[in-house]
Amino acid sequence: MESRFKYRAWDKENKKYIYGVEKGLEFYSIAGNLRVMTLAEIAESSKYNLEQCTGLKDKNGKLIYEGDIVDDGEQYAKIIFDKSCFCYDNGSGFYDDLDFYYTHCEVIGNIHENPELLEEDK
C-alpha cells in the first residue's frame, strides 16, 4: 500500500484540493520569496484541512481519502480516521471494517465539495 502515505489538503480560502502535499507545498511569500510549507506546517495551519489517503481503492480503482463520501449501493458514508484506523460513518455510528467495505463502494464525492450527499436520503 504505497499510497497510504499520500496526502491532500483542502484549501479553505480557494475552496479546492491540493494533492501531493506530503512533499510540501511551494508558494511565494508576499516579499516574492519561494517558500516550502512542510507537511507538519500544513497540518497545523488553519488555512488547510489535511486528509490522508487510506491506501485502498474503491471498486473502480480510485484511491480513497479521508473525507471522501462513498456509496455502497445502499447508503452513503464518509471516510474518517478514528484513533488508529480508517473507518466509515454511515450516519448511525463508526465502523472500523473499511478493509472489507472498500471493495464494495464507489467514491462519489467528498465532504467539502459535496456535503449535500450526506444530507440526502437514498
Short mmCIF file of the N, C-alpha and C atoms (twelve columns), coordinates in Angstrom:
data_MODEL
# 
_entry.id   MODEL 
# 
loop_
_atom_site.group_PDB 
_atom_site.id 
_atom_site.type_symbol 
_atom_site.label_atom_id 
_atom_site.label_alt_id 
_atom_site.label_comp_id 
_atom_site.label_asym_id 
_atom_site.label_seq_id 
_atom_site.Cartn_x 
_atom_site.Cartn_y 
_atom_site.Cartn_z 
_atom_site.pdbx_PDB_model_num 
ATOM 1   N N  . MET A 1   0.824   -1.193 0.000  1 
ATOM 2   C CA . MET A 1   0.000   0.000  0.000  1 
ATOM 3   C C  . MET A 1   0.865   1.253  0.000  1 
ATOM 4   N N  . GLU A 2   1.603   1.476  -1.054 1 
ATOM 5   C CA . GLU A 2   2.461   2.650  -1.138 1 
ATOM 6   C C  . GLU A 2   1.656   3.946  -1.129 1 
ATOM 7   N N  . SER A 3   0.389   3.881  -1.453 1 
ATOM 8   C CA . SER A 3   -0.467  5.069  -1.497 1 
ATOM 9   C C  . SER A 3   -0.881  5.541  -0.113 1 
ATOM 10  N N  . ARG A 4   -0.671  4.728  0.903  1 
ATOM 11  C CA . ARG A 4   -1.127  5.015  2.268  1 
ATOM 12  C C  . ARG A 4   -0.534  6.314  2.811  1 
ATOM 13  N N  . PHE A 5   0.622   6.710  2.301  1 
ATOM 14  C CA . PHE A 5   1.269   7.901  2.820  1 
ATOM 15  C C  . PHE A 5   1.174   9.087  1.871  1 
ATOM 16  N N  . LYS A 6   0.108   9.101  1.089  1 
ATOM 17  C CA . LYS A 6   -0.211  10.257 0.254  1 
ATOM 18  C C  . LYS A 6   -1.186  11.128 1.036  1 
ATOM 19  N N  . TYR A 7   -1.099  12.414 0.786  1 
ATOM 20  C CA . TYR A 7   -1.988  13.362 1.451  1 
ATOM 21  C C  . TYR A 7   -2.536  14.358 0.441  1 
ATOM 22  N N  . ARG A 8   -3.675  14.905 0.787  1 
ATOM 23  C CA . ARG A 8   -4.228  16.034 0.050  1 
ATOM 24  C C  . ARG A 8   -4.650  17.057 1.092  1 
ATOM 25  N N  . ALA A 9   -4.713  18.310 0.672  1 
ATOM 26  C CA . ALA A 9   -5.122  19.380 1.581  1 
ATOM 27  C C  . ALA A 9   -6.269  20.145 0.942  1 
ATOM 28  N N  . TRP A 10  -7.316  20.390 1.716  1 
ATOM 29  C CA . TRP A 10  -8.416  21.232 1.270  1 
ATOM 30  C C  . TRP A 10  -8.044  22.664 1.609  1 
ATOM 31  N N  . ASP A 11  -7.896  23.488 0.595  1 
ATOM 32  C CA . ASP A 11  -7.571  24.899 0.768  1 
ATOM 33  C C  . ASP A 11  -8.875  25.621 1.051  1 
ATOM 34  N N  . LYS A 12  -9.064  26.044 2.287  1 
ATOM 35  C CA . LYS A 12  -10.322 26.657 2.715  1 
ATOM 36  C C  . LYS A 12  -10.594 27.986 2.020  1 
ATOM 37  N N  . GLU A 13  -9.544  28.751 1.734  1 
ATOM 38  C CA . GLU A 13  -9.726  30.057 1.097  1 
ATOM 39  C C  . GLU A 13  -10.105 29.926 -0.375 1 
ATOM 40  N N  . ASN A 14  -9.406  29.059 -1.094 1 
ATOM 41  C CA . ASN A 14  -9.633  28.909 -2.531 1 
ATOM 42  C C  . ASN A 14  -10.630 27.805 -2.868 1 
ATOM 43  N N  . LYS A 15  -11.078 27.080 -1.842 1 
ATOM 44  C CA . LYS A 15  -12.077 26.028 -1.992 1 
ATOM 45  C C  . LYS A 15  -11.699 25.013 -3.074 1 
ATOM 46  N N  . LYS A 16  -10.501 24.442 -2.892 1 
ATOM 47  C CA . LYS A 16  -10.046 23.417 -3.830 1 
ATOM 48  C C  . LYS A 16  -9.040  22.504 -3.141 1 
ATOM 49  N N  . TYR A 17  -8.892  21.299 -3.694 1 
ATOM 50  C CA . TYR A 17  -7.921  20.348 -3.181 1 
ATOM 51  C C  . TYR A 17  -6.558  20.571 -3.813 1 
ATOM 52  N N  . ILE A 18  -5.531  20.323 -3.010 1 
ATOM 53  C CA . ILE A 18  -4.152  20.310 -3.476 1 
ATOM 54  C C  . ILE A 18  -3.643  18.911 -3.139 1 
ATOM 55  N N  . TYR A 19  -3.255  18.165 -4.158 1 
ATOM 56  C CA . TYR A 19  -2.781  16.794 -3.968 1 
ATOM 57  C C  . TYR A 19  -1.255  16.761 -3.887 1 
ATOM 58  N N  . GLY A 20  -0.735  15.711 -3.261 1 
ATOM 59  C CA . GLY A 20  0.704   15.519 -3.186 1 
ATOM 60  C C  . GLY A 20  1.393   16.407 -2.164 1 
ATOM 61  N N  . VAL A 21  0.679   16.863 -1.152 1 
ATOM 62  C CA . VAL A 21  1.277   17.786 -0.181 1 
ATOM 63  C C  . VAL A 21  2.235   17.088 0.786  1 
ATOM 64  N N  . GLU A 22  2.337   15.758 0.707  1 
ATOM 65  C CA . GLU A 22  3.307   15.060 1.553  1 
ATOM 66  C C  . GLU A 22  4.728   15.502 1.228  1 
ATOM 67  N N  . LYS A 23  4.923   16.045 0.041  1 
ATOM 68  C CA . LYS A 23  6.234   16.541 -0.383 1 
ATOM 69  C C  . LYS A 23  6.448   17.994 0.032  1 
ATOM 70  N N  . GLY A 24  5.423   18.601 0.592  1 
ATOM 71  C CA . GLY A 24  5.483   20.009 0.954  1 
ATOM 72  C C  . GLY A 24  4.652   20.823 -0.024 1 
ATOM 73  N N  . LEU A 25  4.445   22.053 0.298  1 
ATOM 74  C CA . LEU A 25  3.623   22.936 -0.519 1 
ATOM 75  C C  . LEU A 25  4.434   24.182 -0.829 1 
ATOM 76  N N  . GLU A 26  4.746   24.371 -2.116 1 
ATOM 77  C CA . GLU A 26  5.526   25.537 -2.526 1 
ATOM 78  C C  . GLU A 26  4.603   26.721 -2.784 1 
ATOM 79  N N  . PHE A 27  5.021   27.881 -2.322 1 
ATOM 80  C CA . PHE A 27  4.276   29.105 -2.597 1 
ATOM 81  C C  . PHE A 27  5.231   30.289 -2.482 1 
ATOM 82  N N  . TYR A 28  4.795   31.401 -3.002 1 
ATOM 83  C CA . TYR A 28  5.596   32.619 -2.915 1 
ATOM 84  C C  . TYR A 28  5.066   33.491 -1.789 1 
ATOM 85  N N  . SER A 29  5.977   33.981 -0.973 1 
ATOM 86  C CA . SER A 29  5.608   34.874 0.122  1 
ATOM 87  C C  . SER A 29  5.238   36.238 -0.447 1 
ATOM 88  N N  . ILE A 30  4.732   37.092 0.395  1 
ATOM 89  C CA . ILE A 30  4.361   38.453 -0.011 1 
ATOM 90  C C  . ILE A 30  5.589   39.181 -0.564 1 
ATOM 91  N N  . ALA A 31  6.753   38.873 -0.017 1 
ATOM 92  C CA . ALA A 31  8.001   39.503 -0.476 1 
ATOM 93  C C  . ALA A 31  8.499   38.912 -1.794 1 
ATOM 94  N N  . GLY A 32  7.828   37.857 -2.281 1 
ATOM 95  C CA . GLY A 32  8.222   37.248 -3.549 1 
ATOM 96  C C  . GLY A 32  9.226   36.126 -3.429 1 
ATOM 97  N N  . ASN A 33  9.504   35.695 -2.204 1 
ATOM 98  C CA . ASN A 33  10.444  34.597 -1.981 1 
ATOM 99  C C  . ASN A 33  9.717   33.254 -2.058 1 
ATOM 100 N N  . LEU A 34  10.352  32.280 -2.693 1 
ATOM 101 C CA . LEU A 34  9.794   30.932 -2.757 1 
ATOM 102 C C  . LEU A 34  9.932   30.285 -1.387 1 
ATOM 103 N N  . ARG A 35  8.853   29.747 -0.896 1 
ATOM 104 C CA . ARG A 35  8.848   29.107 0.417  1 
ATOM 105 C C  . ARG A 35  8.207   27.740 0.280  1 
ATOM 106 N N  . VAL A 36  8.639   26.783 1.083  1 
ATOM 107 C CA . VAL A 36  8.044   25.451 1.107  1 
ATOM 108 C C  . VAL A 36  7.460   25.222 2.493  1 
ATOM 109 N N  . MET A 37  6.174   24.964 2.529  1 
ATOM 110 C CA . MET A 37  5.488   24.651 3.775  1 
ATOM 111 C C  . MET A 37  5.551   23.133 3.944  1 
ATOM 112 N N  . THR A 38  6.039   22.655 5.082  1 
ATOM 113 C CA . THR A 38  6.174   21.217 5.317  1 
ATOM 114 C C  . THR A 38  4.806   20.602 5.625  1 
ATOM 115 N N  . LEU A 39  4.752   19.288 5.576  1 
ATOM 116 C CA . LEU A 39  3.516   18.581 5.892  1 
ATOM 117 C C  . LEU A 39  3.052   18.912 7.308  1 
ATOM 118 N N  . ALA A 40  3.978   18.994 8.247  1 
ATOM 119 C CA . ALA A 40  3.638   19.340 9.630  1 
ATOM 120 C C  . ALA A 40  3.045   20.749 9.714  1 
ATOM 121 N N  . GLU A 41  3.603   21.674 8.952  1 
ATOM 122 C CA . GLU A 41  3.077   23.046 8.951  1 
ATOM 123 C C  . GLU A 41  1.684   23.102 8.318  1 
ATOM 124 N N  . ILE A 42  1.473   22.308 7.280  1 
ATOM 125 C CA . ILE A 42  0.149   22.249 6.644  1 
ATOM 126 C C  . ILE A 42  -0.868  21.710 7.644  1 
ATOM 127 N N  . ALA A 43  -0.493  20.657 8.364  1 
ATOM 128 C CA . ALA A 43  -1.394  20.049 9.347  1 
ATOM 129 C C  . ALA A 43  -1.769  21.029 10.456 1 
ATOM 130 N N  . GLU A 44  -0.853  21.890 10.828 1 
ATOM 131 C CA . GLU A 44  -1.105  22.861 11.901 1 
ATOM 132 C C  . GLU A 44  -1.788  24.131 11.412 1 
ATOM 133 N N  . SER A 45  -1.794  24.345 10.126 1 
ATOM 134 C CA . SER A 45  -2.333  25.573 9.559  1 
ATOM 135 C C  . SER A 45  -3.866  25.587 9.627  1 
ATOM 136 N N  . SER A 46  -4.417  26.736 9.915  1 
ATOM 137 C CA . SER A 46  -5.876  26.879 9.910  1 
ATOM 138 C C  . SER A 46  -6.406  27.117 8.497  1 
ATOM 139 N N  . LYS A 47  -5.516  27.294 7.539  1 
ATOM 140 C CA . LYS A 47  -5.921  27.531 6.148  1 
ATOM 141 C C  . LYS A 47  -6.282  26.233 5.423  1 
ATOM 142 N N  . TYR A 48  -5.770  25.093 5.926  1 
ATOM 143 C CA . TYR A 48  -5.942  23.824 5.228  1 
ATOM 144 C C  . TYR A 48  -6.561  22.757 6.119  1 
ATOM 145 N N  . ASN A 49  -7.297  21.849 5.503  1 
ATOM 146 C CA . ASN A 49  -7.706  20.600 6.144  1 
ATOM 147 C C  . ASN A 49  -6.876  19.505 5.485  1 
ATOM 148 N N  . LEU A 50  -6.040  18.848 6.255  1 
ATOM 149 C CA . LEU A 50  -5.173  17.798 5.738  1 
ATOM 150 C C  . LEU A 50  -5.906  16.464 5.799  1 
ATOM 151 N N  . GLU A 51  -5.874  15.708 4.695  1 
ATOM 152 C CA . GLU A 51  -6.556  14.428 4.614  1 
ATOM 153 C C  . GLU A 51  -5.598  13.376 4.051  1 
ATOM 154 N N  . GLN A 52  -5.534  12.244 4.735  1 
ATOM 155 C CA . GLN A 52  -4.615  11.176 4.352  1 
ATOM 156 C C  . GLN A 52  -5.308  10.157 3.455  1 
ATOM 157 N N  . CYS A 53  -4.551  9.586  2.559  1 
ATOM 158 C CA . CYS A 53  -5.033  8.502  1.709  1 
ATOM 159 C C  . CYS A 53  -5.103  7.226  2.547  1 
ATOM 160 N N  . THR A 54  -6.137  6.432  2.352  1 
ATOM 161 C CA . THR A 54  -6.272  5.177  3.085  1 
ATOM 162 C C  . THR A 54  -5.337  4.107  2.542  1 
ATOM 163 N N  . GLY A 55  -4.868  4.287  1.311  1 
ATOM 164 C CA . GLY A 55  -4.070  3.261  0.653  1 
ATOM 165 C C  . GLY A 55  -4.941  2.244  -0.055 1 
ATOM 166 N N  . LEU A 56  -6.259  2.394  0.072  1 
ATOM 167 C CA . LEU A 56  -7.213  1.470  -0.533 1 
ATOM 168 C C  . LEU A 56  -7.861  2.127  -1.745 1 
ATOM 169 N N  . LYS A 57  -8.364  1.299  -2.645 1 
ATOM 170 C CA . LYS A 57  -9.059  1.796  -3.826 1 
ATOM 171 C C  . LYS A 57  -10.492 1.292  -3.822 1 
ATOM 172 N N  . ASP A 58  -11.392 2.117  -4.350 1 
ATOM 173 C CA . ASP A 58  -12.787 1.700  -4.441 1 
ATOM 174 C C  . ASP A 58  -12.951 0.660  -5.549 1 
ATOM 175 N N  . LYS A 59  -14.174 0.251  -5.806 1 
ATOM 176 C CA . LYS A 59  -14.412 -0.813 -6.791 1 
ATOM 177 C C  . LYS A 59  -14.020 -0.412 -8.207 1 
ATOM 178 N N  . ASN A 60  -13.838 0.897  -8.447 1 
ATOM 179 C CA . ASN A 60  -13.417 1.391  -9.757 1 
ATOM 180 C C  . ASN A 60  -11.923 1.689  -9.839 1 
ATOM 181 N N  . GLY A 61  -11.203 1.404  -8.764 1 
ATOM 182 C CA . GLY A 61  -9.762  1.626  -8.761 1 
ATOM 183 C C  . GLY A 61  -9.345  3.022  -8.338 1 
ATOM 184 N N  . LYS A 62  -10.276 3.833  -7.830 1 
ATOM 185 C CA . LYS A 62  -9.962  5.195  -7.385 1 
ATOM 186 C C  . LYS A 62  -9.486  5.166  -5.935 1 
ATOM 187 N N  . LEU A 63  -8.379  5.861  -5.648 1 
ATOM 188 C CA . LEU A 63  -7.883  5.939  -4.278 1 
ATOM 189 C C  . LEU A 63  -8.909  6.579  -3.358 1 
ATOM 190 N N  . ILE A 64  -9.016  6.059  -2.151 1 
ATOM 191 C CA . ILE A 64  -9.961  6.562  -1.150 1 
ATOM 192 C C  . ILE A 64  -9.184  7.377  -0.122 1 
ATOM 193 N N  . TYR A 65  -9.630  8.606  0.090  1 
ATOM 194 C CA . TYR A 65  -9.016  9.509  1.068  1 
ATOM 195 C C  . TYR A 65  -9.971  9.748  2.228  1 
ATOM 196 N N  . GLU A 66  -9.395  10.094 3.347  1 
ATOM 197 C CA . GLU A 66  -10.162 10.601 4.470  1 
ATOM 198 C C  . GLU A 66  -10.965 11.790 3.948  1 
ATOM 199 N N  . GLY A 67  -12.240 11.873 4.303  1 
ATOM 200 C CA . GLY A 67  -13.072 12.965 3.829  1 
ATOM 201 C C  . GLY A 67  -13.878 12.622 2.590  1 
ATOM 202 N N  . ASP A 68  -13.588 11.483 1.958  1 
ATOM 203 C CA . ASP A 68  -14.373 11.075 0.797  1 
ATOM 204 C C  . ASP A 68  -15.749 10.585 1.230  1 
ATOM 205 N N  . ILE A 69  -16.690 10.701 0.321  1 
ATOM 206 C CA . ILE A 69  -18.026 10.151 0.508  1 
ATOM 207 C C  . ILE A 69  -18.141 8.985  -0.454 1 
ATOM 208 N N  . VAL A 70  -18.557 7.839  0.078  1 
ATOM 209 C CA . VAL A 70  -18.658 6.631  -0.740 1 
ATOM 210 C C  . VAL A 70  -20.093 6.112  -0.746 1 
ATOM 211 N N  . ASP A 71  -20.408 5.378  -1.788 1 
ATOM 212 C CA . ASP A 71  -21.722 4.762  -1.971 1 
ATOM 213 C C  . ASP A 71  -21.521 3.262  -2.084 1 
ATOM 214 N N  . ASP A 72  -22.189 2.496  -1.241 1 
ATOM 215 C CA . ASP A 72  -22.062 1.037  -1.316 1 
ATOM 216 C C  . ASP A 72  -23.258 0.390  -2.007 1 
ATOM 217 N N  . GLY A 73  -24.096 1.219  -2.653 1 
ATOM 218 C CA . GLY A 73  -25.278 0.709  -3.333 1 
ATOM 219 C C  . GLY A 73  -26.526 0.785  -2.484 1 
ATOM 220 N N  . GLU A 74  -26.355 0.946  -1.183 1 
ATOM 221 C CA . GLU A 74  -27.492 1.045  -0.271 1 
ATOM 222 C C  . GLU A 74  -27.502 2.351  0.509  1 
ATOM 223 N N  . GLN A 75  -26.322 2.876  0.786  1 
ATOM 224 C CA . GLN A 75  -26.218 4.081  1.601  1 
ATOM 225 C C  . GLN A 75  -24.935 4.828  1.282  1 
ATOM 226 N N  . TYR A 76  -24.889 6.090  1.686  1 
ATOM 227 C CA . TYR A 76  -23.692 6.892  1.561  1 
ATOM 228 C C  . TYR A 76  -22.991 6.908  2.915  1 
ATOM 229 N N  . ALA A 77  -21.679 6.987  2.888  1 
ATOM 230 C CA . ALA A 77  -20.904 7.049  4.123  1 
ATOM 231 C C  . ALA A 77  -19.687 7.918  3.883  1 
ATOM 232 N N  . LYS A 78  -19.191 8.545  4.955  1 
ATOM 233 C CA . LYS A 78  -17.960 9.326  4.826  1 
ATOM 234 C C  . LYS A 78  -16.815 8.564  5.462  1 
ATOM 235 N N  . ILE A 79  -15.644 8.758  4.896  1 
ATOM 236 C CA . ILE A 79  -14.440 8.096  5.381  1 
ATOM 237 C C  . ILE A 79  -13.776 9.008  6.413  1 
ATOM 238 N N  . ILE A 80  -13.457 8.434  7.562  1 
ATOM 239 C CA . ILE A 80  -12.828 9.189  8.644  1 
ATOM 240 C C  . ILE A 80  -11.632 8.410  9.180  1 
ATOM 241 N N  . PHE A 81  -10.788 9.092  9.925  1 
ATOM 242 C CA . PHE A 81  -9.714  8.436  10.661 1 
ATOM 243 C C  . PHE A 81  -10.073 8.584  12.123 1 
ATOM 244 N N  . ASP A 82  -10.259 7.462  12.809 1 
ATOM 245 C CA . ASP A 82  -10.674 7.475  14.208 1 
ATOM 246 C C  . ASP A 82  -9.667  6.692  15.036 1 
ATOM 247 N N  . LYS A 83  -8.998  7.356  15.915 1 
ATOM 248 C CA . LYS A 83  -7.990  6.786  16.806 1 
ATOM 249 C C  . LYS A 83  -6.810  6.223  16.029 1 
ATOM 250 N N  . SER A 84  -6.899  5.004  15.542 1 
ATOM 251 C CA . SER A 84  -5.745  4.412  14.869 1 
ATOM 252 C C  . SER A 84  -6.101  3.715  13.563 1 
ATOM 253 N N  . CYS A 85  -7.322  3.943  13.063 1 
ATOM 254 C CA . CYS A 85  -7.689  3.252  11.825 1 
ATOM 255 C C  . CYS A 85  -8.665  4.096  11.007 1 
ATOM 256 N N  . PHE A 86  -8.744  3.778  9.722  1 
ATOM 257 C CA . PHE A 86  -9.716  4.408  8.847  1 
ATOM 258 C C  . PHE A 86  -11.044 3.690  9.012  1 
ATOM 259 N N  . CYS A 87  -12.094 4.460  9.101  1 
ATOM 260 C CA . CYS A 87  -13.435 3.927  9.318  1 
ATOM 261 C C  . CYS A 87  -14.386 4.590  8.336  1 
ATOM 262 N N  . TYR A 88  -15.586 4.088  8.275  1 
ATOM 263 C CA . TYR A 88  -16.629 4.784  7.535  1 
ATOM 264 C C  . TYR A 88  -17.779 5.054  8.479  1 
ATOM 265 N N  . ASP A 89  -18.442 6.169  8.268  1 
ATOM 266 C CA . ASP A 89  -19.561 6.594  9.098  1 
ATOM 267 C C  . ASP A 89  -20.771 6.717  8.191  1 
ATOM 268 N N  . ASN A 90  -21.760 5.871  8.414  1 
ATOM 269 C CA . ASN A 90  -22.959 5.910  7.592  1 
ATOM 270 C C  . ASN A 90  -24.095 6.663  8.275  1 
ATOM 271 N N  . GLY A 91  -23.743 7.417  9.295  1 
ATOM 272 C CA . GLY A 91  -24.747 8.207  9.994  1 
ATOM 273 C C  . GLY A 91  -25.283 7.523  11.234 1 
ATOM 274 N N  . SER A 92  -25.031 6.245  11.378 1 
ATOM 275 C CA . SER A 92  -25.521 5.532  12.553 1 
ATOM 276 C C  . SER A 92  -24.376 5.123  13.483 1 
ATOM 277 N N  . GLY A 93  -23.189 5.561  13.170 1 
ATOM 278 C CA . GLY A 93  -22.043 5.235  14.013 1 
ATOM 279 C C  . GLY A 93  -20.804 4.993  13.187 1 
ATOM 280 N N  . PHE A 94  -19.717 4.738  13.879 1 
ATOM 281 C CA . PHE A 94  -18.442 4.497  13.205 1 
ATOM 282 C C  . PHE A 94  -18.182 3.003  13.106 1 
ATOM 283 N N  . TYR A 95  -17.611 2.599  12.008 1 
ATOM 284 C CA . TYR A 95  -17.282 1.196  11.782 1 
ATOM 285 C C  . TYR A 95  -15.827 1.107  11.364 1 
ATOM 286 N N  . ASP A 96  -15.112 0.156  11.911 1 
ATOM 287 C CA . ASP A 96  -13.694 0.088  11.609 1 
ATOM 288 C C  . ASP A 96  -13.364 -0.993 10.583 1 
ATOM 289 N N  . ASP A 97  -14.346 -1.470 9.846  1 
ATOM 290 C CA . ASP A 97  -14.087 -2.524 8.881  1 
ATOM 291 C C  . ASP A 97  -13.963 -1.985 7.456  1 
ATOM 292 N N  . LEU A 98  -13.248 -0.891 7.296  1 
ATOM 293 C CA . LEU A 98  -13.048 -0.319 5.968  1 
ATOM 294 C C  . LEU A 98  -12.334 -1.305 5.052  1 
ATOM 295 N N  . ASP A 99  -11.487 -2.149 5.607  1 
ATOM 296 C CA . ASP A 99  -10.768 -3.125 4.782  1 
ATOM 297 C C  . ASP A 99  -11.728 -4.037 4.011  1 
ATOM 298 N N  . PHE A 100 -12.870 -4.370 4.592  1 
ATOM 299 C CA . PHE A 100 -13.869 -5.164 3.874  1 
ATOM 300 C C  . PHE A 100 -14.757 -4.263 3.017  1 
ATOM 301 N N  . TYR A 101 -15.168 -3.184 3.595  1 
ATOM 302 C CA . TYR A 101 -16.170 -2.304 2.991  1 
ATOM 303 C C  . TYR A 101 -15.717 -1.691 1.660  1 
ATOM 304 N N  . TYR A 102 -14.455 -1.303 1.561  1 
ATOM 305 C CA . TYR A 102 -13.997 -0.543 0.398  1 
ATOM 306 C C  . TYR A 102 -14.162 -1.276 -0.920 1 
ATOM 307 N N  . THR A 103 -14.118 -2.589 -0.935 1 
ATOM 308 C CA . THR A 103 -14.224 -3.338 -2.190 1 
ATOM 309 C C  . THR A 103 -15.619 -3.271 -2.786 1 
ATOM 310 N N  . HIS A 104 -16.583 -2.838 -1.999 1 
ATOM 311 C CA . HIS A 104 -17.974 -2.778 -2.447 1 
ATOM 312 C C  . HIS A 104 -18.456 -1.351 -2.705 1 
ATOM 313 N N  . CYS A 105 -17.618 -0.382 -2.456 1 
ATOM 314 C CA . CYS A 105 -18.079 1.002  -2.535 1 
ATOM 315 C C  . CYS A 105 -17.452 1.754  -3.704 1 
ATOM 316 N N  . GLU A 106 -18.015 2.928  -3.952 1 
ATOM 317 C CA . GLU A 106 -17.544 3.811  -5.012 1 
ATOM 318 C C  . GLU A 106 -17.434 5.224  -4.446 1 
ATOM 319 N N  . VAL A 107 -16.304 5.877  -4.671 1 
ATOM 320 C CA . VAL A 107 -16.146 7.270  -4.244 1 
ATOM 321 C C  . VAL A 107 -17.044 8.127  -5.132 1 
ATOM 322 N N  . ILE A 108 -17.948 8.882  -4.496 1 
ATOM 323 C CA . ILE A 108 -18.888 9.719  -5.257 1 
ATOM 324 C C  . ILE A 108 -18.715 11.203 -4.975 1 
ATOM 325 N N  . GLY A 109 -17.846 11.543 -4.051 1 
ATOM 326 C CA . GLY A 109 -17.623 12.945 -3.714 1 
ATOM 327 C C  . GLY A 109 -16.790 13.054 -2.461 1 
ATOM 328 N N  . ASN A 110 -16.846 14.236 -1.845 1 
ATOM 329 C CA . ASN A 110 -16.116 14.464 -0.597 1 
ATOM 330 C C  . ASN A 110 -16.881 15.467 0.253  1 
ATOM 331 N N  . ILE A 111 -16.464 15.566 1.504  1 
ATOM 332 C CA . ILE A 111 -17.210 16.371 2.471  1 
ATOM 333 C C  . ILE A 111 -17.135 17.875 2.223  1 
ATOM 334 N N  . HIS A 112 -16.158 18.327 1.441  1 
ATOM 335 C CA . HIS A 112 -16.022 19.760 1.193  1 
ATOM 336 C C  . HIS A 112 -16.786 20.217 -0.042 1 
ATOM 337 N N  . GLU A 113 -16.704 19.444 -1.105 1 
ATOM 338 C CA . GLU A 113 -17.347 19.833 -2.358 1 
ATOM 339 C C  . GLU A 113 -18.772 19.298 -2.485 1 
ATOM 340 N N  . ASN A 114 -19.098 18.248 -1.736 1 
ATOM 341 C CA . ASN A 114 -20.407 17.608 -1.873 1 
ATOM 342 C C  . ASN A 114 -21.051 17.294 -0.528 1 
ATOM 343 N N  . PRO A 115 -21.100 18.213 0.424  1 
ATOM 344 C CA . PRO A 115 -21.666 17.893 1.743  1 
ATOM 345 C C  . PRO A 115 -23.142 17.525 1.670  1 
ATOM 346 N N  . GLU A 116 -23.816 17.974 0.643  1 
ATOM 347 C CA . GLU A 116 -25.239 17.678 0.496  1 
ATOM 348 C C  . GLU A 116 -25.506 16.187 0.317  1 
ATOM 349 N N  . LEU A 117 -24.521 15.430 -0.145 1 
ATOM 350 C CA . LEU A 117 -24.701 13.986 -0.316 1 
ATOM 351 C C  . LEU A 117 -24.993 13.285 1.013  1 
ATOM 352 N N  . LEU A 118 -24.415 13.801 2.080  1 
ATOM 353 C CA . LEU A 118 -24.633 13.190 3.398  1 
ATOM 354 C C  . LEU A 118 -25.979 13.582 3.987  1 
ATOM 355 N N  . GLU A 119 -26.574 14.615 3.459  1 
ATOM 356 C CA . GLU A 119 -27.873 15.069 3.949  1 
ATOM 357 C C  . GLU A 119 -29.031 14.387 3.235  1 
ATOM 358 N N  . GLU A 120 -28.753 13.822 2.055  1 
ATOM 359 C CA . GLU A 120 -29.786 13.195 1.261  1 
ATOM 360 C C  . GLU A 120 -30.094 11.801 1.764  1 
ATOM 361 N N  . ASP A 121 -31.347 11.431 1.696  1 
ATOM 362 C CA . ASP A 121 -31.748 10.044 1.955  1 
ATOM 363 C C  . ASP A 121 -31.748 9.323  0.631  1 
ATOM 364 N N  . LYS A 122 -31.120 8.187  0.599  1 
ATOM 365 C CA . LYS A 122 -31.091 7.393  -0.646 1 
ATOM 366 C C  . LYS A 122 -32.404 6.682  -0.842 1 
# 
